[in-house]
Amino acid sequence: MAQDPVEEQKPQIPVVSEDESYKTMLVNITHPIAKDYTMELVTVGGYKMDTRAAADMRQMLEDARAEGLDPIICSAYRSVDRQITLFNNQVKKQQGYGHDYDTAFEKAKTVVAYPGTSEHQTGLAVDITDVYYPIKDSSLENTETFKWLKEHCTEYGFILRF
C-alpha cells in the first residue's frame, strides 16, 4: 500500500527517552520554558551551555576546524535576567524610534525573544559565526563555515534555526 504523500512530508520527530527529552524541547513565544527548568552549565568557547550538549558542540567545532574553518560561538546561554535586559533595551530602542510603549513592546518581540520564550534560556541554543565574519546577518550564509555547519550540524545532534 502506498504511503499518503502528505504524511511523507511531515517532519520526523525522533523518539527519545525521558532522560533525553531535552533534545526535542520546543521553546518559543507559544511554548515558554518551564519556570522550574534547570540545567547544569559548562563553558564551551568562552560561553556557557548545557553540559548535556557540550561534548557534541566541542566535537563539532573541532571537526569544523580540522576542515580548515574558523567557527566561533558568539552567543549561548542567557539567564532570564539577561533576557529581560535585552528585551527592555529593545523596547527603549523602539521608543527611541518614536513608538509609544505598547507599540515599542510589540515591535521588540519581533526582534528579541520575550523573556521565558528564548531558546537561549535552555542552555542548548548557540549562535555560531566565523572568526573572520563576526556579523550575524543573511550574508553569513555565503561563508564556508556556515555551509559546513548547515551540512553537518545534525550529525552532532544540532539543528540550524536561523
JSON list of C-alpha atoms in Angstrom, two decimals:
[
{"chain": "A", "resi": 1, "resn": "MET", "atom": "CA", "xyz": [0.00, 0.00, 0.00]},
{"chain": "A", "resi": 2, "resn": "ALA", "atom": "CA", "xyz": [1.37, 3.41, -0.96]},
{"chain": "A", "resi": 3, "resn": "GLN", "atom": "CA", "xyz": [2.01, 5.93, 1.80]},
{"chain": "A", "resi": 4, "resn": "ASP", "atom": "CA", "xyz": [-0.02, 9.14, 1.82]},
{"chain": "A", "resi": 5, "resn": "PRO", "atom": "CA", "xyz": [2.18, 11.87, 0.20]},
{"chain": "A", "resi": 6, "resn": "VAL", "atom": "CA", "xyz": [1.03, 14.41, 2.80]},
{"chain": "A", "resi": 7, "resn": "GLU", "atom": "CA", "xyz": [2.13, 12.04, 5.56]},
{"chain": "A", "resi": 8, "resn": "GLU", "atom": "CA", "xyz": [5.54, 11.64, 3.90]},
{"chain": "A", "resi": 9, "resn": "GLN", "atom": "CA", "xyz": [6.13, 15.42, 4.12]},
{"chain": "A", "resi": 10, "resn": "LYS", "atom": "CA", "xyz": [5.60, 15.64, 7.88]},
{"chain": "A", "resi": 11, "resn": "PRO", "atom": "CA", "xyz": [8.84, 16.14, 9.79]},
{"chain": "A", "resi": 12, "resn": "GLN", "atom": "CA", "xyz": [10.01, 13.07, 11.65]},
{"chain": "A", "resi": 13, "resn": "ILE", "atom": "CA", "xyz": [10.36, 13.80, 15.34]},
{"chain": "A", "resi": 14, "resn": "PRO", "atom": "CA", "xyz": [12.81, 11.42, 16.95]},
{"chain": "A", "resi": 15, "resn": "VAL", "atom": "CA", "xyz": [11.61, 9.25, 19.79]},
{"chain": "A", "resi": 16, "resn": "VAL", "atom": "CA", "xyz": [13.75, 9.90, 22.84]},
{"chain": "A", "resi": 17, "resn": "SER", "atom": "CA", "xyz": [13.82, 8.62, 26.37]},
{"chain": "A", "resi": 18, "resn": "GLU", "atom": "CA", "xyz": [12.62, 10.73, 29.27]},
{"chain": "A", "resi": 19, "resn": "ASP", "atom": "CA", "xyz": [16.27, 11.39, 30.15]},
{"chain": "A", "resi": 20, "resn": "GLU", "atom": "CA", "xyz": [16.84, 12.76, 26.65]},
{"chain": "A", "resi": 21, "resn": "SER", "atom": "CA", "xyz": [13.57, 14.69, 26.32]},
{"chain": "A", "resi": 22, "resn": "TYR", "atom": "CA", "xyz": [15.58, 17.93, 26.36]},
{"chain": "A", "resi": 23, "resn": "LYS", "atom": "CA", "xyz": [16.67, 17.04, 22.80]},
{"chain": "A", "resi": 24, "resn": "THR", "atom": "CA", "xyz": [13.22, 17.72, 21.43]},
{"chain": "A", "resi": 25, "resn": "MET", "atom": "CA", "xyz": [12.22, 20.61, 23.71]},
{"chain": "A", "resi": 26, "resn": "LEU", "atom": "CA", "xyz": [10.31, 23.38, 21.96]},
{"chain": "A", "resi": 27, "resn": "VAL", "atom": "CA", "xyz": [10.73, 26.88, 23.36]},
{"chain": "A", "resi": 28, "resn": "ASN", "atom": "CA", "xyz": [9.21, 29.92, 21.65]},
{"chain": "A", "resi": 29, "resn": "ILE", "atom": "CA", "xyz": [6.54, 32.58, 22.16]},
{"chain": "A", "resi": 30, "resn": "THR", "atom": "CA", "xyz": [3.74, 29.97, 22.28]},
{"chain": "A", "resi": 31, "resn": "HIS", "atom": "CA", "xyz": [5.79, 27.39, 24.22]},
{"chain": "A", "resi": 32, "resn": "PRO", "atom": "CA", "xyz": [7.60, 29.20, 27.05]},
{"chain": "A", "resi": 33, "resn": "ILE", "atom": "CA", "xyz": [10.33, 27.47, 29.00]},
{"chain": "A", "resi": 34, "resn": "ALA", "atom": "CA", "xyz": [9.07, 25.82, 32.19]},
{"chain": "A", "resi": 35, "resn": "LYS", "atom": "CA", "xyz": [9.62, 28.07, 35.19]},
{"chain": "A", "resi": 36, "resn": "ASP", "atom": "CA", "xyz": [11.25, 25.18, 37.07]},
{"chain": "A", "resi": 37, "resn": "TYR", "atom": "CA", "xyz": [13.55, 24.20, 34.19]},
{"chain": "A", "resi": 38, "resn": "THR", "atom": "CA", "xyz": [17.14, 23.74, 35.32]},
{"chain": "A", "resi": 39, "resn": "MET", "atom": "CA", "xyz": [20.33, 22.67, 33.68]},
{"chain": "A", "resi": 40, "resn": "GLU", "atom": "CA", "xyz": [23.97, 22.27, 34.59]},
{"chain": "A", "resi": 41, "resn": "LEU", "atom": "CA", "xyz": [26.15, 24.75, 32.72]},
{"chain": "A", "resi": 42, "resn": "VAL", "atom": "CA", "xyz": [29.72, 24.38, 31.49]},
{"chain": "A", "resi": 43, "resn": "THR", "atom": "CA", "xyz": [31.90, 26.67, 29.41]},
{"chain": "A", "resi": 44, "resn": "VAL", "atom": "CA", "xyz": [32.45, 25.99, 25.71]},
{"chain": "A", "resi": 45, "resn": "GLY", "atom": "CA", "xyz": [34.29, 28.51, 23.56]},
{"chain": "A", "resi": 46, "resn": "GLY", "atom": "CA", "xyz": [34.06, 31.11, 26.31]},
{"chain": "A", "resi": 47, "resn": "TYR", "atom": "CA", "xyz": [30.26, 30.77, 26.66]},
{"chain": "A", "resi": 48, "resn": "LYS", "atom": "CA", "xyz": [28.03, 28.79, 28.99]},
{"chain": "A", "resi": 49, "resn": "MET", "atom": "CA", "xyz": [25.86, 25.99, 27.70]},
{"chain": "A", "resi": 50, "resn": "ASP", "atom": "CA", "xyz": [24.04, 22.91, 28.97]},
{"chain": "A", "resi": 51, "resn": "THR", "atom": "CA", "xyz": [26.54, 20.22, 29.88]},
{"chain": "A", "resi": 52, "resn": "ARG", "atom": "CA", "xyz": [24.43, 17.57, 28.09]},
{"chain": "A", "resi": 53, "resn": "ALA", "atom": "CA", "xyz": [25.20, 19.20, 24.72]},
{"chain": "A", "resi": 54, "resn": "ALA", "atom": "CA", "xyz": [28.70, 20.49, 25.44]},
{"chain": "A", "resi": 55, "resn": "ALA", "atom": "CA", "xyz": [30.74, 17.48, 24.28]},
{"chain": "A", "resi": 56, "resn": "ASP", "atom": "CA", "xyz": [28.86, 17.37, 20.96]},
{"chain": "A", "resi": 57, "resn": "MET", "atom": "CA", "xyz": [29.37, 21.11, 20.49]},
{"chain": "A", "resi": 58, "resn": "ARG", "atom": "CA", "xyz": [33.09, 20.84, 21.21]},
{"chain": "A", "resi": 59, "resn": "GLN", "atom": "CA", "xyz": [33.40, 17.95, 18.76]},
{"chain": "A", "resi": 60, "resn": "MET", "atom": "CA", "xyz": [31.50, 19.78, 16.04]},
{"chain": "A", "resi": 61, "resn": "LEU", "atom": "CA", "xyz": [33.67, 22.88, 16.39]},
{"chain": "A", "resi": 62, "resn": "GLU", "atom": "CA", "xyz": [36.84, 20.76, 16.45]},
{"chain": "A", "resi": 63, "resn": "ASP", "atom": "CA", "xyz": [35.79, 18.86, 13.33]},
{"chain": "A", "resi": 64, "resn": "ALA", "atom": "CA", "xyz": [34.98, 22.10, 11.50]},
{"chain": "A", "resi": 65, "resn": "ARG", "atom": "CA", "xyz": [38.41, 23.45, 12.43]},
{"chain": "A", "resi": 66, "resn": "ALA", "atom": "CA", "xyz": [40.00, 20.23, 11.16]},
{"chain": "A", "resi": 67, "resn": "GLU", "atom": "CA", "xyz": [38.43, 21.13, 7.81]},
{"chain": "A", "resi": 68, "resn": "GLY", "atom": "CA", "xyz": [40.25, 24.47, 7.86]},
{"chain": "A", "resi": 69, "resn": "LEU", "atom": "CA", "xyz": [37.29, 26.53, 9.07]},
{"chain": "A", "resi": 70, "resn": "ASP", "atom": "CA", "xyz": [37.16, 29.04, 11.92]},
{"chain": "A", "resi": 71, "resn": "PRO", "atom": "CA", "xyz": [33.79, 28.76, 13.69]},
{"chain": "A", "resi": 72, "resn": "ILE", "atom": "CA", "xyz": [33.30, 30.71, 16.91]},
{"chain": "A", "resi": 73, "resn": "ILE", "atom": "CA", "xyz": [30.47, 30.86, 19.38]},
{"chain": "A", "resi": 74, "resn": "CYS", "atom": "CA", "xyz": [29.16, 34.40, 19.67]},
{"chain": "A", "resi": 75, "resn": "SER", "atom": "CA", "xyz": [26.18, 33.79, 21.96]},
{"chain": "A", "resi": 76, "resn": "ALA", "atom": "CA", "xyz": [24.89, 30.91, 24.06]},
{"chain": "A", "resi": 77, "resn": "TYR", "atom": "CA", "xyz": [23.09, 30.52, 27.40]},
{"chain": "A", "resi": 78, "resn": "ARG", "atom": "CA", "xyz": [21.20, 33.56, 28.63]},
{"chain": "A", "resi": 79, "resn": "SER", "atom": "CA", "xyz": [19.73, 33.80, 32.10]},
{"chain": "A", "resi": 80, "resn": "VAL", "atom": "CA", "xyz": [16.22, 35.14, 32.43]},
{"chain": "A", "resi": 81, "resn": "ASP", "atom": "CA", "xyz": [17.72, 38.34, 33.87]},
{"chain": "A", "resi": 82, "resn": "ARG", "atom": "CA", "xyz": [19.92, 38.74, 30.78]},
{"chain": "A", "resi": 83, "resn": "GLN", "atom": "CA", "xyz": [16.94, 38.11, 28.50]},
{"chain": "A", "resi": 84, "resn": "ILE", "atom": "CA", "xyz": [14.91, 40.72, 30.42]},
{"chain": "A", "resi": 85, "resn": "THR", "atom": "CA", "xyz": [17.72, 43.25, 29.95]},
{"chain": "A", "resi": 86, "resn": "LEU", "atom": "CA", "xyz": [17.99, 42.53, 26.22]},
{"chain": "A", "resi": 87, "resn": "PHE", "atom": "CA", "xyz": [14.24, 42.79, 25.79]},
{"chain": "A", "resi": 88, "resn": "ASN", "atom": "CA", "xyz": [13.90, 46.01, 27.78]},
{"chain": "A", "resi": 89, "resn": "ASN", "atom": "CA", "xyz": [16.79, 47.56, 25.84]},
{"chain": "A", "resi": 90, "resn": "GLN", "atom": "CA", "xyz": [14.97, 46.74, 22.60]},
{"chain": "A", "resi": 91, "resn": "VAL", "atom": "CA", "xyz": [11.75, 48.32, 23.92]},
{"chain": "A", "resi": 92, "resn": "LYS", "atom": "CA", "xyz": [13.70, 51.51, 24.71]},
{"chain": "A", "resi": 93, "resn": "LYS", "atom": "CA", "xyz": [15.31, 51.40, 21.26]},
{"chain": "A", "resi": 94, "resn": "GLN", "atom": "CA", "xyz": [11.87, 51.13, 19.64]},
{"chain": "A", "resi": 95, "resn": "GLN", "atom": "CA", "xyz": [10.62, 54.02, 21.77]},
{"chain": "A", "resi": 96, "resn": "GLY", "atom": "CA", "xyz": [13.62, 55.99, 20.51]},
{"chain": "A", "resi": 97, "resn": "TYR", "atom": "CA", "xyz": [12.21, 55.49, 17.01]},
{"chain": "A", "resi": 98, "resn": "GLY", "atom": "CA", "xyz": [9.11, 57.37, 18.19]},
{"chain": "A", "resi": 99, "resn": "HIS", "atom": "CA", "xyz": [6.83, 54.45, 19.09]},
{"chain": "A", "resi": 100, "resn": "ASP", "atom": "CA", "xyz": [4.61, 54.59, 22.17]},
{"chain": "A", "resi": 101, "resn": "TYR", "atom": "CA", "xyz": [5.34, 51.97, 24.84]},
{"chain": "A", "resi": 102, "resn": "ASP", "atom": "CA", "xyz": [2.72, 49.42, 23.70]},
{"chain": "A", "resi": 103, "resn": "THR", "atom": "CA", "xyz": [3.87, 49.59, 20.07]},
{"chain": "A", "resi": 104, "resn": "ALA", "atom": "CA", "xyz": [7.53, 49.51, 21.12]},
{"chain": "A", "resi": 105, "resn": "PHE", "atom": "CA", "xyz": [6.82, 46.44, 23.27]},
{"chain": "A", "resi": 106, "resn": "GLU", "atom": "CA", "xyz": [5.19, 44.58, 20.38]},
{"chain": "A", "resi": 107, "resn": "LYS", "atom": "CA", "xyz": [7.93, 45.56, 17.94]},
{"chain": "A", "resi": 108, "resn": "ALA", "atom": "CA", "xyz": [10.59, 44.47, 20.45]},
{"chain": "A", "resi": 109, "resn": "LYS", "atom": "CA", "xyz": [9.03, 40.98, 20.48]},
{"chain": "A", "resi": 110, "resn": "THR", "atom": "CA", "xyz": [9.79, 40.70, 16.75]},
{"chain": "A", "resi": 111, "resn": "VAL", "atom": "CA", "xyz": [13.49, 41.41, 17.32]},
{"chain": "A", "resi": 112, "resn": "VAL", "atom": "CA", "xyz": [14.33, 39.92, 20.73]},
{"chain": "A", "resi": 113, "resn": "ALA", "atom": "CA", "xyz": [12.67, 36.91, 22.35]},
{"chain": "A", "resi": 114, "resn": "TYR", "atom": "CA", "xyz": [10.36, 37.83, 25.18]},
{"chain": "A", "resi": 115, "resn": "PRO", "atom": "CA", "xyz": [11.84, 36.59, 28.49]},
{"chain": "A", "resi": 116, "resn": "GLY", "atom": "CA", "xyz": [10.85, 32.98, 29.07]},
{"chain": "A", "resi": 117, "resn": "THR", "atom": "CA", "xyz": [10.49, 32.28, 25.34]},
{"chain": "A", "resi": 118, "resn": "SER", "atom": "CA", "xyz": [14.13, 32.26, 24.25]},
{"chain": "A", "resi": 119, "resn": "GLU", "atom": "CA", "xyz": [15.83, 29.02, 23.27]},
{"chain": "A", "resi": 120, "resn": "HIS", "atom": "CA", "xyz": [18.99, 30.54, 24.72]},
{"chain": "A", "resi": 121, "resn": "GLN", "atom": "CA", "xyz": [17.49, 30.20, 28.21]},
{"chain": "A", "resi": 122, "resn": "THR", "atom": "CA", "xyz": [17.64, 26.39, 27.80]},
{"chain": "A", "resi": 123, "resn": "GLY", "atom": "CA", "xyz": [21.42, 26.42, 27.53]},
{"chain": "A", "resi": 124, "resn": "LEU", "atom": "CA", "xyz": [21.04, 24.41, 24.32]},
{"chain": "A", "resi": 125, "resn": "ALA", "atom": "CA", "xyz": [20.96, 27.23, 21.75]},
{"chain": "A", "resi": 126, "resn": "VAL", "atom": "CA", "xyz": [24.28, 28.53, 20.48]},
{"chain": "A", "resi": 127, "resn": "ASP", "atom": "CA", "xyz": [24.93, 31.22, 17.88]},
{"chain": "A", "resi": 128, "resn": "ILE", "atom": "CA", "xyz": [27.95, 30.41, 15.75]},
{"chain": "A", "resi": 129, "resn": "THR", "atom": "CA", "xyz": [29.71, 32.60, 13.24]},
{"chain": "A", "resi": 130, "resn": "ASP", "atom": "CA", "xyz": [33.13, 32.69, 11.62]},
{"chain": "A", "resi": 131, "resn": "VAL", "atom": "CA", "xyz": [36.10, 34.33, 13.34]},
{"chain": "A", "resi": 132, "resn": "TYR", "atom": "CA", "xyz": [36.66, 36.36, 10.17]},
{"chain": "A", "resi": 133, "resn": "TYR", "atom": "CA", "xyz": [32.96, 37.14, 9.73]},
{"chain": "A", "resi": 134, "resn": "PRO", "atom": "CA", "xyz": [31.55, 38.20, 13.10]},
{"chain": "A", "resi": 135, "resn": "ILE", "atom": "CA", "xyz": [28.39, 39.87, 11.79]},
{"chain": "A", "resi": 136, "resn": "LYS", "atom": "CA", "xyz": [25.24, 37.74, 12.08]},
{"chain": "A", "resi": 137, "resn": "ASP", "atom": "CA", "xyz": [23.20, 38.64, 9.04]},
{"chain": "A", "resi": 138, "resn": "SER", "atom": "CA", "xyz": [21.94, 36.79, 5.97]},
{"chain": "A", "resi": 139, "resn": "SER", "atom": "CA", "xyz": [25.24, 37.18, 4.13]},
{"chain": "A", "resi": 140, "resn": "LEU", "atom": "CA", "xyz": [26.81, 34.80, 6.68]},
{"chain": "A", "resi": 141, "resn": "GLU", "atom": "CA", "xyz": [25.11, 32.06, 4.65]},
{"chain": "A", "resi": 142, "resn": "ASN", "atom": "CA", "xyz": [27.75, 32.59, 1.97]},
{"chain": "A", "resi": 143, "resn": "THR", "atom": "CA", "xyz": [30.66, 31.61, 4.22]},
{"chain": "A", "resi": 144, "resn": "GLU", "atom": "CA", "xyz": [32.27, 28.19, 4.11]},
{"chain": "A", "resi": 145, "resn": "THR", "atom": "CA", "xyz": [31.79, 27.88, 7.87]},
{"chain": "A", "resi": 146, "resn": "PHE", "atom": "CA", "xyz": [28.03, 28.33, 7.55]},
{"chain": "A", "resi": 147, "resn": "LYS", "atom": "CA", "xyz": [27.83, 25.89, 4.65]},
{"chain": "A", "resi": 148, "resn": "TRP", "atom": "CA", "xyz": [29.77, 23.26, 6.63]},
{"chain": "A", "resi": 149, "resn": "LEU", "atom": "CA", "xyz": [27.63, 23.74, 9.75]},
{"chain": "A", "resi": 150, "resn": "LYS", "atom": "CA", "xyz": [24.44, 23.53, 7.72]},
{"chain": "A", "resi": 151, "resn": "GLU", "atom": "CA", "xyz": [25.59, 20.28, 6.14]},
{"chain": "A", "resi": 152, "resn": "HIS", "atom": "CA", "xyz": [26.95, 18.65, 9.31]},
{"chain": "A", "resi": 153, "resn": "CYS", "atom": "CA", "xyz": [25.17, 20.04, 12.39]},
{"chain": "A", "resi": 154, "resn": "THR", "atom": "CA", "xyz": [22.65, 17.20, 12.57]},
{"chain": "A", "resi": 155, "resn": "GLU", "atom": "CA", "xyz": [25.50, 14.67, 12.81]},
{"chain": "A", "resi": 156, "resn": "TYR", "atom": "CA", "xyz": [26.21, 16.17, 16.25]},
{"chain": "A", "resi": 157, "resn": "GLY", "atom": "CA", "xyz": [22.58, 16.44, 17.36]},
{"chain": "A", "resi": 158, "resn": "PHE", "atom": "CA", "xyz": [22.03, 20.10, 16.44]},
{"chain": "A", "resi": 159, "resn": "ILE", "atom": "CA", "xyz": [19.66, 21.87, 14.08]},
{"chain": "A", "resi": 160, "resn": "LEU", "atom": "CA", "xyz": [20.07, 25.09, 12.15]},
{"chain": "A", "resi": 161, "resn": "ARG", "atom": "CA", "xyz": [17.42, 27.56, 13.26]},
{"chain": "A", "resi": 162, "resn": "PHE", "atom": "CA", "xyz": [18.28, 30.87, 11.62]}
]
